[in-house]
XYZ file of C-alpha atoms in Angstrom:
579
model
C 10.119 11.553 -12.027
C 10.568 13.947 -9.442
C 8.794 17.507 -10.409
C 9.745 19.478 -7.216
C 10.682 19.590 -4.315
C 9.486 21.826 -1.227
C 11.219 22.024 2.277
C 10.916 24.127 5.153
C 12.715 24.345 8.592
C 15.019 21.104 7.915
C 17.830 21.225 8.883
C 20.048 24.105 7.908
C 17.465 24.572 5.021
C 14.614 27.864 6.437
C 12.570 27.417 3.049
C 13.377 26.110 -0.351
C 11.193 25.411 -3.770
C 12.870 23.565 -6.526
C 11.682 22.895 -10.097
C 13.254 19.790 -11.642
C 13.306 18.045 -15.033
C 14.308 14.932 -16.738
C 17.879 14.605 -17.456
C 21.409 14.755 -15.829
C 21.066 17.318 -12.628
C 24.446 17.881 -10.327
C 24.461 19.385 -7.631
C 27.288 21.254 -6.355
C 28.631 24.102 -3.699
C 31.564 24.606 -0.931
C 32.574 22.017 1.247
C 29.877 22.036 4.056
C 27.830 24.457 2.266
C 24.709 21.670 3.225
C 24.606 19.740 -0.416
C 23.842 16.013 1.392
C 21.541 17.834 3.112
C 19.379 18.079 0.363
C 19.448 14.551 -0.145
C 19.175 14.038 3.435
C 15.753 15.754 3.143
C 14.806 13.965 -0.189
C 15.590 10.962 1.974
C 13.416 12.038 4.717
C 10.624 12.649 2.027
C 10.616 8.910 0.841
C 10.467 7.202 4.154
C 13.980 7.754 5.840
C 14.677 8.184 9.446
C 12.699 10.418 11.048
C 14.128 12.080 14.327
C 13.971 15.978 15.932
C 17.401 16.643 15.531
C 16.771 17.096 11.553
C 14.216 20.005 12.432
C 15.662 23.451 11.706
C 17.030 24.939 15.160
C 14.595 27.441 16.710
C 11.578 25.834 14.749
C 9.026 23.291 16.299
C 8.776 21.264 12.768
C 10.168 20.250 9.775
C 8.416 19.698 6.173
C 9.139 17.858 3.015
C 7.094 17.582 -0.204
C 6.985 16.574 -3.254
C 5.371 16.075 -6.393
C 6.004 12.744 -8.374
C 5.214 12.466 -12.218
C 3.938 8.303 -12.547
C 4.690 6.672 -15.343
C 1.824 4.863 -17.623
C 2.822 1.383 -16.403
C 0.327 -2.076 -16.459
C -1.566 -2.259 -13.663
C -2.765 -6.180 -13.429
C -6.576 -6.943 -12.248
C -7.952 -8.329 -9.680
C -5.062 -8.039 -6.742
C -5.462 -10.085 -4.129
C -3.247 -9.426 -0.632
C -0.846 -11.952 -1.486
C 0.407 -10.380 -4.803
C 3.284 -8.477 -4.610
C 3.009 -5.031 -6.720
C 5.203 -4.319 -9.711
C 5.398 -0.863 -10.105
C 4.220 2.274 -8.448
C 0.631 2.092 -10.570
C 0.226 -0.972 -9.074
C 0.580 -0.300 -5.400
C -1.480 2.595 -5.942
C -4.470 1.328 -6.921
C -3.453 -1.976 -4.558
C -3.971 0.764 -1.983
C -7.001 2.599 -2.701
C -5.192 5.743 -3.813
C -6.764 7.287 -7.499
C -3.734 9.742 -9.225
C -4.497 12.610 -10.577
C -3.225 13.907 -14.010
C -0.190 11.522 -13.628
C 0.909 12.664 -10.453
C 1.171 12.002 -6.666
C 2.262 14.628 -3.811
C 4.245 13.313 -0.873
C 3.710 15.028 2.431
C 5.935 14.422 5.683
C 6.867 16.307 8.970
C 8.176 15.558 11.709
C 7.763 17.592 14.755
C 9.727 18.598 17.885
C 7.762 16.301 20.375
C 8.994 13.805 18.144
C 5.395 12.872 15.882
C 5.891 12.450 12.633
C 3.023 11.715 10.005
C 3.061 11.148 6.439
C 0.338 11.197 3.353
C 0.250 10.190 -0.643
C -1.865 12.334 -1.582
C -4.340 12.873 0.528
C -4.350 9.464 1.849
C -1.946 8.955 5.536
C 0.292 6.391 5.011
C 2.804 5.044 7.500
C 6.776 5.193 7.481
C 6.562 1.157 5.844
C 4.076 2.314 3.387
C 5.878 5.399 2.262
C 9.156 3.646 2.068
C 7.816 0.351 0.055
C 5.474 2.825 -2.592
C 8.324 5.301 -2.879
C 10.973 2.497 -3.636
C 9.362 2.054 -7.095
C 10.107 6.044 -7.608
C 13.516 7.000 -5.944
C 16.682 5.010 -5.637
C 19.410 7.246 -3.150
C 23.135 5.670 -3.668
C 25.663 6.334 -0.906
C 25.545 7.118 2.937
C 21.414 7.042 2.531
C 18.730 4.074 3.203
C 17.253 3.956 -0.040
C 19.311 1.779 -2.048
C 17.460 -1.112 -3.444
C 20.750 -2.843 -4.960
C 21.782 -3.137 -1.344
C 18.636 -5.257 -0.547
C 19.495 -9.077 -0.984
C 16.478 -9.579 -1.672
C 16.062 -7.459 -4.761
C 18.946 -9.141 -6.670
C 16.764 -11.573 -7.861
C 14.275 -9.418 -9.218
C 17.298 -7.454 -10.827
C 18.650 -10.709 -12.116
C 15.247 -11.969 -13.411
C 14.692 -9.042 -15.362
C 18.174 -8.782 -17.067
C 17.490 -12.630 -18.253
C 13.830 -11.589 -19.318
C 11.914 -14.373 -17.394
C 10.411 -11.994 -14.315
C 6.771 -13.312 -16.380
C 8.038 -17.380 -15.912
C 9.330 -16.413 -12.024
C 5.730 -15.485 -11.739
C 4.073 -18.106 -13.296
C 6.639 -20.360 -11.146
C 5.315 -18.949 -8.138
C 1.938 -19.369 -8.667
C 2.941 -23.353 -9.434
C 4.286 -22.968 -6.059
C 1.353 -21.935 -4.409
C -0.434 -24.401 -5.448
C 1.948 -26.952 -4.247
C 1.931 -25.515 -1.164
C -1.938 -25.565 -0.575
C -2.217 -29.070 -2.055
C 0.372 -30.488 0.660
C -1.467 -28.115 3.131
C -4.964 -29.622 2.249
C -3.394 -33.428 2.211
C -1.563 -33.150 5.736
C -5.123 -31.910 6.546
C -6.494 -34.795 5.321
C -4.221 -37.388 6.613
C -4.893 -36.927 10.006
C -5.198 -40.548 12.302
C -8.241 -42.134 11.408
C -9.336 -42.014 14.910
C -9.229 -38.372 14.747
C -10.483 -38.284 11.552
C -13.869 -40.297 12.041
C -14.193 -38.427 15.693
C -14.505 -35.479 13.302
C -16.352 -36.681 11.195
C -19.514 -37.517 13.801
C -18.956 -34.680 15.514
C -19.704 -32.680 12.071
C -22.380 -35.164 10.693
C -24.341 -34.786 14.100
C -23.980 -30.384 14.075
C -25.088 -30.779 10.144
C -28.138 -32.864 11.305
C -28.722 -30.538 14.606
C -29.371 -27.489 12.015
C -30.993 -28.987 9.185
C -33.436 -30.282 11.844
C -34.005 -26.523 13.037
C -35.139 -25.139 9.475
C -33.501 -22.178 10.049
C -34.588 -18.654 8.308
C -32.086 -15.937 7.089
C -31.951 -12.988 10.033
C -35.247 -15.210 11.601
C -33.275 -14.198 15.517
C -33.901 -10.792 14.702
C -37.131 -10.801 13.526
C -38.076 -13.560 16.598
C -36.423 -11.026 18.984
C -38.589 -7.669 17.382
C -41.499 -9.968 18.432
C -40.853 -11.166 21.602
C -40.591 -7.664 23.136
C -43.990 -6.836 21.236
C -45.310 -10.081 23.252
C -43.871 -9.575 26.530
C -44.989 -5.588 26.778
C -48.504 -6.425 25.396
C -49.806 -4.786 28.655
C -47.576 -1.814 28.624
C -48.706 -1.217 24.712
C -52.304 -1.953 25.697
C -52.220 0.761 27.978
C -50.302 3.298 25.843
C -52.233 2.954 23.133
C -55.715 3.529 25.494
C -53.918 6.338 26.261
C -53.380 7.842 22.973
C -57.139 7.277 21.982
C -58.515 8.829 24.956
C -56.487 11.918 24.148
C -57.133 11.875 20.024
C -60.449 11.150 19.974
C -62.527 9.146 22.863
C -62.880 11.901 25.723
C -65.166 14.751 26.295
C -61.764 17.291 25.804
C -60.448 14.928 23.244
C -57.527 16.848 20.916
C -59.874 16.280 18.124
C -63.291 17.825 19.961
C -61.109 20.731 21.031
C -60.291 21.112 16.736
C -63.498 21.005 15.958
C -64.392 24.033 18.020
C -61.056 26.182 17.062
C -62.176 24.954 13.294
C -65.387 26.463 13.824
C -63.915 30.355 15.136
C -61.175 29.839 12.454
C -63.994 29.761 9.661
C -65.896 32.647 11.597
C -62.712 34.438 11.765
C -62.217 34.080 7.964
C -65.533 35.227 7.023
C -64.413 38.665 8.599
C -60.788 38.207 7.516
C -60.099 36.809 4.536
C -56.328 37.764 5.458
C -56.181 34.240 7.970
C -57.176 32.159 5.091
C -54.066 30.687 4.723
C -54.289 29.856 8.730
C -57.642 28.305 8.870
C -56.471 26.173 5.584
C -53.930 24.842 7.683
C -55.959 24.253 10.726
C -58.239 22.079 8.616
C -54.985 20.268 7.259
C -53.987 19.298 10.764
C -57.592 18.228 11.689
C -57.446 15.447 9.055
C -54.033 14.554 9.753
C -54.853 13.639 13.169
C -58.436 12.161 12.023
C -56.307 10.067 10.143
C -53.572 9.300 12.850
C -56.722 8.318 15.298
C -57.803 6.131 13.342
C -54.533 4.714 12.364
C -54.172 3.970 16.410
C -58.068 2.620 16.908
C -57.232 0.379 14.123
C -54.073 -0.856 15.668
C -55.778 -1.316 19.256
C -58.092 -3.021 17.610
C -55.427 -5.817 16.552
C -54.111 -6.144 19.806
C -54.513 -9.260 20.918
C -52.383 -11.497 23.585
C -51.684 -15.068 22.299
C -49.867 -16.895 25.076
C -49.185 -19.426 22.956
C -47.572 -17.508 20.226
C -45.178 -16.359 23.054
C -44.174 -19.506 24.136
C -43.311 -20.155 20.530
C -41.226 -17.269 20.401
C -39.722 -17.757 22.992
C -38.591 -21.493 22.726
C -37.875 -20.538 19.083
C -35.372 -18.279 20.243
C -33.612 -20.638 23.059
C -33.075 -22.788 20.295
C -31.405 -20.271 17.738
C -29.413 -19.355 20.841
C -28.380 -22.639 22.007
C -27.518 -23.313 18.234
C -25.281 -20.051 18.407
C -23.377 -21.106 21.080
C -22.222 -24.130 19.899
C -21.529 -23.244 16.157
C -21.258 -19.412 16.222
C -18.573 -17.315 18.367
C -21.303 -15.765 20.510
C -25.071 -16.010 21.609
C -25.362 -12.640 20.077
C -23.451 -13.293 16.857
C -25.635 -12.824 13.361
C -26.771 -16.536 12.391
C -25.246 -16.442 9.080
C -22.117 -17.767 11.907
C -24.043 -20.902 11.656
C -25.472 -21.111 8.417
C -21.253 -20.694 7.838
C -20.376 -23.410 10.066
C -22.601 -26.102 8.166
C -21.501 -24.946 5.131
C -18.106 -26.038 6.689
C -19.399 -28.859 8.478
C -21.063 -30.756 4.949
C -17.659 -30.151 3.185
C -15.742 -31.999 5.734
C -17.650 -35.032 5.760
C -18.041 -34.739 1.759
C -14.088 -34.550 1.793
C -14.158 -36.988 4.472
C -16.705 -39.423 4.060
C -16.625 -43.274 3.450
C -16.450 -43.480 -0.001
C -14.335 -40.864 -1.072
C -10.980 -40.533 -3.092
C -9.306 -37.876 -1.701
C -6.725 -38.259 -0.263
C -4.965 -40.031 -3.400
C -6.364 -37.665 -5.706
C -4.250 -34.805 -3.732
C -1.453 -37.461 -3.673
C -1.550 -37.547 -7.271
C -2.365 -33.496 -7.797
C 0.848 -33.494 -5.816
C 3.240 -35.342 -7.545
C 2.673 -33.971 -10.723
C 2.912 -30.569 -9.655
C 6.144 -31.378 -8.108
C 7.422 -32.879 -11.024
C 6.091 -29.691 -12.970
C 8.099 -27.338 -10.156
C 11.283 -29.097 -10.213
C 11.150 -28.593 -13.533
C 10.734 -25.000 -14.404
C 12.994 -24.419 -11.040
C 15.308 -26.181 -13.108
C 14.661 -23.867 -15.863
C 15.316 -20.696 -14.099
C 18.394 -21.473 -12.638
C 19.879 -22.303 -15.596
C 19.011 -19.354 -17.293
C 20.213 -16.886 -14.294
C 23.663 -18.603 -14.246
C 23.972 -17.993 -18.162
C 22.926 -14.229 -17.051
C 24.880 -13.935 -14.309
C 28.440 -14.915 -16.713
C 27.298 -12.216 -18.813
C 26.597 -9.570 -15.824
C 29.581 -10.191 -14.421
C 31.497 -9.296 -17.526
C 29.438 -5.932 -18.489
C 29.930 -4.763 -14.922
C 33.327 -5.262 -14.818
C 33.797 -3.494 -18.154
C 32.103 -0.639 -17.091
C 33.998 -0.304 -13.397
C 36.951 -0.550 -15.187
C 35.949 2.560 -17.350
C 35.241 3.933 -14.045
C 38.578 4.157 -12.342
C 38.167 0.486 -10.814
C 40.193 -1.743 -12.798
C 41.017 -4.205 -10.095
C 37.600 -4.676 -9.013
C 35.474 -7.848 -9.713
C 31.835 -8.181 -9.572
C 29.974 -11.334 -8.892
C 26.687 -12.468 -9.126
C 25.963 -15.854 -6.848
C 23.836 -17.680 -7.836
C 23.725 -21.007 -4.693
C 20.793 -23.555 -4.731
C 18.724 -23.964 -1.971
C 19.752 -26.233 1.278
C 18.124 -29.598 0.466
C 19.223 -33.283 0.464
C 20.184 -36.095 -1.679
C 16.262 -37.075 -1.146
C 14.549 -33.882 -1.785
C 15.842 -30.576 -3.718
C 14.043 -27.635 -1.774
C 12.465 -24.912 -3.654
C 10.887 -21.770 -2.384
C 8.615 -19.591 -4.213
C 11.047 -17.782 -6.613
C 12.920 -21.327 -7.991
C 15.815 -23.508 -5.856
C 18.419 -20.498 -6.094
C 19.751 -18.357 -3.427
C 21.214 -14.806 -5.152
C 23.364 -12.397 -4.248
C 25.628 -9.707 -5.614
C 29.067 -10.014 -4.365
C 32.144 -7.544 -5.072
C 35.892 -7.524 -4.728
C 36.901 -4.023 -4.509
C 41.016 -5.558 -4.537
C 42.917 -7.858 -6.788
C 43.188 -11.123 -4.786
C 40.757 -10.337 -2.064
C 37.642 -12.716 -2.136
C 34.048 -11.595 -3.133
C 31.933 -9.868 -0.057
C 28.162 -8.910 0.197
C 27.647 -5.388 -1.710
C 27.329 -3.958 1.927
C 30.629 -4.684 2.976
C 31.953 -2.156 0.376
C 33.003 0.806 2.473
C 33.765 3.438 0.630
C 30.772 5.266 -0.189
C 32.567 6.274 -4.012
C 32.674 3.559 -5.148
C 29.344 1.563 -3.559
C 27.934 4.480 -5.921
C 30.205 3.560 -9.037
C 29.249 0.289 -8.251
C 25.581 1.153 -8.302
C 26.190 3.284 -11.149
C 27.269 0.712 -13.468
C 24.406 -1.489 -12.564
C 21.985 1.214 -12.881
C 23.428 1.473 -16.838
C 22.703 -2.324 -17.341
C 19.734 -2.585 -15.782
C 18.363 0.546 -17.456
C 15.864 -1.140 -19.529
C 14.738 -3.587 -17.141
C 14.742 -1.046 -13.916
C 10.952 0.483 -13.400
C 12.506 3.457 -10.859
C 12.817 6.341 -12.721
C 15.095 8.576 -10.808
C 18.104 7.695 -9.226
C 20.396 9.983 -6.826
C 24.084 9.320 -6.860
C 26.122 10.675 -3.378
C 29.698 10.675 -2.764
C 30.154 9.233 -6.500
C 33.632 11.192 -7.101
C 35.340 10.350 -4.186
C 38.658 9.265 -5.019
C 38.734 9.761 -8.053
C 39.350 12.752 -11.012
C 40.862 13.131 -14.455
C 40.111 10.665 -17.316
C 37.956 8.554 -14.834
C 35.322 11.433 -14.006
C 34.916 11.987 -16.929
C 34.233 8.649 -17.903
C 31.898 9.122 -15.080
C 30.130 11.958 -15.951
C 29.777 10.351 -19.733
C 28.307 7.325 -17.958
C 25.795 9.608 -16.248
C 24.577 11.308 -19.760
C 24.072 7.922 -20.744
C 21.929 6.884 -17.826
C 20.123 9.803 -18.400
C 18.640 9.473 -21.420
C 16.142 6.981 -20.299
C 15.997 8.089 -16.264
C 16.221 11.501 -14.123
C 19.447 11.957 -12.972
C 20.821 13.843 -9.712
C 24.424 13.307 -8.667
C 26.111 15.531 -5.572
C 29.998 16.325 -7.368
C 32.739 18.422 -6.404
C 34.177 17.377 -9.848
C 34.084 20.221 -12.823
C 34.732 16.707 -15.102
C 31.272 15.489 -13.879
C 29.298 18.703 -13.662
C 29.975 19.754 -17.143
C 28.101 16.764 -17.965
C 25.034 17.612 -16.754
C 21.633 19.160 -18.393
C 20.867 21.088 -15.317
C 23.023 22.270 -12.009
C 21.955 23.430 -8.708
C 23.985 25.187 -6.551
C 23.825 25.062 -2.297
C 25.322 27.994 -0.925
C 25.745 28.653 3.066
C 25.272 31.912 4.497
C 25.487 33.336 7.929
C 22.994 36.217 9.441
C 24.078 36.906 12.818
C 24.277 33.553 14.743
C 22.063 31.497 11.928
C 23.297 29.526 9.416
C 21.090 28.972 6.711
C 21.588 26.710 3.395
C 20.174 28.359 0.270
C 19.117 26.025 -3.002
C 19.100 27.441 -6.340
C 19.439 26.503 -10.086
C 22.538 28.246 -11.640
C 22.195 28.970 -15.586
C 23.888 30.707 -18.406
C 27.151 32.959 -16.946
C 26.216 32.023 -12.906
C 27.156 28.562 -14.395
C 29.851 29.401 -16.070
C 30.928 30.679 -12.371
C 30.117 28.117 -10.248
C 32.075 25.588 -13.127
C 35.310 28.041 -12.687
C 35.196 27.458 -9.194
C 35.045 24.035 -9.254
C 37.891 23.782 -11.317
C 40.325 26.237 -9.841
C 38.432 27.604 -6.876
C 38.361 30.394 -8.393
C 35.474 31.963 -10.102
C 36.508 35.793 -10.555
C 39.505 35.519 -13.387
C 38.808 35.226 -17.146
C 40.861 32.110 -17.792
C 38.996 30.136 -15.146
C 36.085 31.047 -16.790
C 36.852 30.307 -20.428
C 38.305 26.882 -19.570
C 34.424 26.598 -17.790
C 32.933 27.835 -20.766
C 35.137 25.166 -23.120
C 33.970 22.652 -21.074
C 30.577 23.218 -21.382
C 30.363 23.824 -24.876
C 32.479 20.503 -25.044
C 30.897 17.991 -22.795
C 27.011 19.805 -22.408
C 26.345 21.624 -26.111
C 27.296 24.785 -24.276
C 25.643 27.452 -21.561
């Protein structure tokens, strides 16, 4: 549910906040008083177009946020990059992104050199992103992009879920999947036998070339730490010499020169017992560096140059790097590379090897998993063309209602090009779906798309949105352009049809209709004003008598005379339980 809304600089829009709630909200104003703009910039928000020309004029960017209430939906374990979330929850957490008290902020600008960046939360997301996670939220019906009816390739999922067997369309596809990587892993397998046994001596001879190494986790890097200890030995020799000459082992010796400031230091204090707590730390440093000489005489002491040893090292190492370079992607890869490619290497020739059965076993594995996806494909489709019968009747009961009486809604439901040999599935079942209409009496079916009246693509979506009510995880849905061409009896079987809806989802609808508006639980009212030479639209929720007003003037374009605003008032006491 969408909890507010705040926009600045888009558009004709300087700066607007907006509260909302669940329920039927309309909003309304003058013609061109900047009501789609709204939407335009809800639109925006969710992952809509972004381009300069929507940037407020004078201003260098435009901003859109808001604040999403998630619902407590089931959020499956374990997610790998292949599943396909189910709700908002879902992507979410798919994502990395933790909510907070229920809720998400959406953040998006766009600027005039023509970036444009968006975040959930405070994670940055891209345009794809935004528009996939905020597709489980929002649903915009008319002139706007987000409109998931019009996307083919949700009717299934719509269709699925109004026949109740989404759960056995998943466990179909994951029978598909493992079709799929069984004839993947067989067409592996049966590759020419020549090829095959090349492959396999090429593999037995790489798995004998690194047992016979006896290779040690990480052993490169610890072989290369000891090489450069070997090959500096002189360099260290003479370091260390160094160090011992100036700790301890000359005449002016660090240490001899300590033992004589020690010695004032303790005369000092005698005098002074205010340098105590200097000489105590002179003698503190005198044994640290006792200790560090010694630490260094010791390790001098250990220095020894085995020429032998290096030559192990070093012919150790040609080998690891000789074995990198055939069965790692680099000299200086880590040698896990090649503990990874023997690991590959024995599998092969266990899957390949004289001996071994399987090839038929995946034959086998196969056929019975065809059998078993044939089956429940069969299964499926049966059940969505019993659904569809049924769809197509409750939609055209409720267009009917909704001053479309000649329209006729199809769902098609076509199986998948195959042949008289082999019935081709994919990994939803063997049917291709679509939603067709025909918006005339005697005109054939045509894609949802090809619909062009934006009225009644909305009524359309409207009376789907009532079916699939129950089924439907997005929450709010925005209806645009719904009351074009149409009035009396039919909007306001319209704006009972959006009461309805609204009981179980947050409504907005943009009306010019009284009929509809009177419907509603809450009304907002955009309102263009001119200072100067800038045009500005202003947002605001209209209550009590300032909706009583704004109904009037809806009705009779007039607002100012008593009966326009007792027939408003009638209205609302009728159709909303009053002001």
């Amino acid at each position: 549910m969408l909890e507010d809304l705040t926009i600045k600089d888009f558009a004709l829009i300087d700066s607007d906040y907006l509260e909302f709630s669940k329920g039927f909200t309309v909003l309304s104003g003058e013609t061109g008083a900047g009501k789609s703009i709204l939407i335009g910039a809800l639109s925006f928000l969710l992952g809509g177009k972004a381009e300069v020309s929507q940037i407020r004029t004078g201003k260098t960017e435009a901003t859109v946020s808001g604040t999403f209430v998630i619902p407590q939906q089931t959020v499956r374990e374990n997610l790998t990059e292949e599943d396909e979330p189910r709700n908002a929850r879902e992507w979410l957490s798919f994502h990395g992104i933790e909510i907070e008290n229920n809720r998400v902020l959406l953040r998006r600008y766009i600027r005039d050199t023509g970036k444009s960046a968006a975040w959930i939360d405070n994670t940055p997301v891209t345009r794809a992103d935004l528009s996939q996670f905020s597709s489980f939220l929002v649903d915009i019906h008319g002139q706007h992009e987000h409109q998931s009816l019009m996307k083919v390739s949700e009717h299934r999922k719509f269709l699925d879920a109004r026949a109740g067997i989404t759960e056995k369309v998943e466990f179909f596809t994951g029978k598909y999947s493992q079709l799929v990587a069984k004839r993947k892993q067989l067409a592996e397998y049966s590759m020419s036998d020549s090829e095959r046994l090349r492959k396999l001596d090429m593999m037995s001879f790489a798995v004998q070339e690194i047992s016979d190494a006896k290779l040690k986790n990480a052993e490169d890097v610890a072989l290369e730490e000891e090489q450069a200890r070997l090959s500096s030995y002189e360099k260290i020799f003479s370091d260390v010499e160094s160090i011992n000459q100036a700790l301890s082992e000359s005449d002016g010796s660090v240490l001899s020169l300590l033992k004589k400031i020690r010695r004032d230091s303790n005369h000092l204090t005698e005098m002074d017992k205010s340098v105590s707590p200097l000489d105590g730390r002179l003698e503190s440093a005198f044994y640290e560096l006792s200790d560090i000489a010694d630490e260094f005489a010791s390790y001098k002491d250990k220095l020894v140059f085995d020429p032998e040893r290096q030559q192990f090292v070093e012919d150790r190492l040609s080998l690891i790097y000789s074995l990198k370079k055939k069965y790692a992607s680099s000299i200086n890869a880590p040698l896990s590379e090649v503990f990874n490619y023997f690991n590959e290497a024995q599998k092969f020739i266990d899957e390949n090897g004289e001996g071994n059965n399987v090839k038929d076993k995946l034959t086998a594995e196969i056929k019975i998993l065809e059998k078993e996806v044939l089956q429940l494909a069969e299964e499926l489709s049966l059940k969505r063309k019993e659904t569809s019968a049924v769809l197509n009747k409750e939609v055209d009961d409720i267009l009917s209602k909704l001053g479309m009486s000649g329209t006729r809604f199809e769902v098609s439901v076509k199986q998948k090009a195959g042949s008289e040999v082999e019935q081709v599935c994919g990994p939803y079942g063997k049917d291709d779906i679509e939603f067709l209409i025909s918006a005339n009496p005697g005109n054939p079916p045509l894609p949802l798309a090809k619909i062009a009246s934006g009225g009644e693509l909305s009524r359309v979506m409207l009376a789907l949105k009532t079916i699939f009510a129950q089924s439907d995880s997005v929450e709010t849905l925005i209806f645009d352009e719904i009351d074009t061409g149409i009035g009396g009896e039919v909007a306001v079987a319209v704006g009972a049809h959006m009461k309805k809806l609204a009981k179980n989802r947050q409504i907005f609808c943009i009306t010019h209709l009284a009929s509809i508006a009177v419907y509603a639980d809450n009304q907002i009212k955009i309102e263009k004003s001119v200072s100067g030479e800038i045009t500005s639209s202003n947002v605001y929720v209209v209550e009590g008598e300032k909706r009583v007003a704004e109904i009037a003037r809806m009705l009779s374009g007039d607002a100012d005379t008593e009966q326009s605003l007792e027939h408003a008032r009638s209205m609302l006491s009728k159709y909303s339980g009053g002001i």
